[in-house]
PDB file of C-alpha atoms in Angstrom:
ATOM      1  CA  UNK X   1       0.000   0.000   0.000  1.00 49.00           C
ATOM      2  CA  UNK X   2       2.097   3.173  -1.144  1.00 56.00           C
ATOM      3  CA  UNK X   3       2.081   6.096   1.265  1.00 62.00           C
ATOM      4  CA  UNK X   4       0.039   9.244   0.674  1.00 67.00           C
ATOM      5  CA  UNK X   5       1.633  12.557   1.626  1.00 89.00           C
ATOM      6  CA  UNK X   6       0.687  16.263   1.213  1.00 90.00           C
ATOM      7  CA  UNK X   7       1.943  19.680   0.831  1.00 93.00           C
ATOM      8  CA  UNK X   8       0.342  22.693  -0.015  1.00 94.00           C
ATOM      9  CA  UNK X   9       1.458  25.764  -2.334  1.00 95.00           C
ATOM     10  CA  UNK X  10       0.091  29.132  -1.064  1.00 95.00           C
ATOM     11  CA  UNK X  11      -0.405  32.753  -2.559  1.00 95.00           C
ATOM     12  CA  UNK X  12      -2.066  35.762  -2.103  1.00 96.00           C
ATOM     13  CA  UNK X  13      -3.811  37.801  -4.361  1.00 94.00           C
ATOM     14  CA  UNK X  14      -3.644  41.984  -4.608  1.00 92.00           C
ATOM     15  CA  UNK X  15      -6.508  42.165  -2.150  1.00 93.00           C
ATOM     16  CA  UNK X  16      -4.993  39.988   0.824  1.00 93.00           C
ATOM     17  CA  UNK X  17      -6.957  36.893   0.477  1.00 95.00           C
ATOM     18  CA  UNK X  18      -5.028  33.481   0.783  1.00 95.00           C
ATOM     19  CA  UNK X  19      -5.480  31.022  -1.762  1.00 97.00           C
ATOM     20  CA  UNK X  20      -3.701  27.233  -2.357  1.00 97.00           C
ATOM     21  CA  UNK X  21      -3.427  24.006  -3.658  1.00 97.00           C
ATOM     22  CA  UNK X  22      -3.379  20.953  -2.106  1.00 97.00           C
ATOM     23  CA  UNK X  23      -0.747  18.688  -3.458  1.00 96.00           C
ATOM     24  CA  UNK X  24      -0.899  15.085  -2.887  1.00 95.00           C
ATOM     25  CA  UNK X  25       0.998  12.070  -3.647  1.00 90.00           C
ATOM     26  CA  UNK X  26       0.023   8.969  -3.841  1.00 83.00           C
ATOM     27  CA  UNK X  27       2.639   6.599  -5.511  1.00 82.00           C
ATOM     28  CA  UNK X  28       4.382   8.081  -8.632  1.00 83.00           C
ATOM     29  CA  UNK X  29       0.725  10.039  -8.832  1.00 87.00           C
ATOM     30  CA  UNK X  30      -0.075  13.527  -7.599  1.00 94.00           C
ATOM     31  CA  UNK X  31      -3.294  15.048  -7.417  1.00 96.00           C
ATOM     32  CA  UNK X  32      -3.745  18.805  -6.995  1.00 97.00           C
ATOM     33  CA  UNK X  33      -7.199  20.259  -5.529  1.00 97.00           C
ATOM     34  CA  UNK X  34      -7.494  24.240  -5.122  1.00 98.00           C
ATOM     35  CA  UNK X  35      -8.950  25.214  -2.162  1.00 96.00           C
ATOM     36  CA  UNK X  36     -10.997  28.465  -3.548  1.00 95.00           C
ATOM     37  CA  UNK X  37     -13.255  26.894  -6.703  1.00 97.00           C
ATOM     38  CA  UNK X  38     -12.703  23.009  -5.935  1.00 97.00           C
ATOM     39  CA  UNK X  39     -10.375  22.965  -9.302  1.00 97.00           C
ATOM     40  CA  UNK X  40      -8.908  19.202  -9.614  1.00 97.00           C
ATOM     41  CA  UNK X  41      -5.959  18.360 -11.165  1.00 96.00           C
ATOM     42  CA  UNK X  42      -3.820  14.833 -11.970  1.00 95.00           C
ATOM     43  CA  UNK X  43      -0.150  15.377 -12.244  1.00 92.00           C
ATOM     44  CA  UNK X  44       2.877  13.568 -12.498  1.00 87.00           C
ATOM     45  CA  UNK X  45       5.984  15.672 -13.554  1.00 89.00           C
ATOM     46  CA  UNK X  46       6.012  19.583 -11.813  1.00 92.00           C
ATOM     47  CA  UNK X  47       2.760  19.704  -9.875  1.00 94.00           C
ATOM     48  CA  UNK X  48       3.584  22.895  -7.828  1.00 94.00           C
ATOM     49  CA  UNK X  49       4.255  24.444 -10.837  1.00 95.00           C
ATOM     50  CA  UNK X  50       1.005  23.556 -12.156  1.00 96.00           C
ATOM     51  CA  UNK X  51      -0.220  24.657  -8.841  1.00 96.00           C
ATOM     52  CA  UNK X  52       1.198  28.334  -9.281  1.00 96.00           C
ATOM     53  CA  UNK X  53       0.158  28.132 -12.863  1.00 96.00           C
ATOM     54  CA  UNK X  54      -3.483  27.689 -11.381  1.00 97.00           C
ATOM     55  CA  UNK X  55      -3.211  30.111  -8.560  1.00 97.00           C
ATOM     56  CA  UNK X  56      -1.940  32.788 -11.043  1.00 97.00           C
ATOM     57  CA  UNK X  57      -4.308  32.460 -13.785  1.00 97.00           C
ATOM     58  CA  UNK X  58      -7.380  31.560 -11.775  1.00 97.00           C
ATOM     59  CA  UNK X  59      -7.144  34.030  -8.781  1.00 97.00           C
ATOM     60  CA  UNK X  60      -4.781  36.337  -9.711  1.00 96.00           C
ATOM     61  CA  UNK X  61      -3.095  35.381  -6.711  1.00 96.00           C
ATOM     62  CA  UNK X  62       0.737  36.027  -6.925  1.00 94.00           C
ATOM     63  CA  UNK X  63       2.084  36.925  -3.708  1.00 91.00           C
ATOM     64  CA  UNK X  64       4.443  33.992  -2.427  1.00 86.00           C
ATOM     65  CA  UNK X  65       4.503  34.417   1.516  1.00 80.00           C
ATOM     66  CA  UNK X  66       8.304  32.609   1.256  1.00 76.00           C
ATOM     67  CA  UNK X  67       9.309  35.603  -0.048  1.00 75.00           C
ATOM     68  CA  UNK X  68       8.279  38.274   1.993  1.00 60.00           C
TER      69      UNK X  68
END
């Protein structure tokens, strides 16, 4: 039974809301759920990036709180 662990990638958009991804892995899988519209993803090569990609086109939300 593989092991299923998660991480998250967070921004903010220009009005100081929080938005993220969940990012989960499940075997050589990863599946990637947004926590603002539900949006539900399957990825298996750069899923944070696909994460930002979401976070960025979806919600506008570019602020990475790593950064600051």
């Amino acid at each position: 039974m593989p092991s299923i662990t998660s991480s998250k990638v967070t921004r903010w958009d220009q009005h100081g809301r929080e938005h993220f991804v969940r990012v989960r892995k499940s075997g050589m899988s990863r599946e990637l759920t947004c926590s603002t519209c539900g949006w539900r993803r399957s990825a298996q090569f750069l899923p944070w990036l696909k994460a930002q990609e979401h976070l960025t086109e979806a919600h506008q939300a570019t602020v990475d709180p790593t950064t600051a």
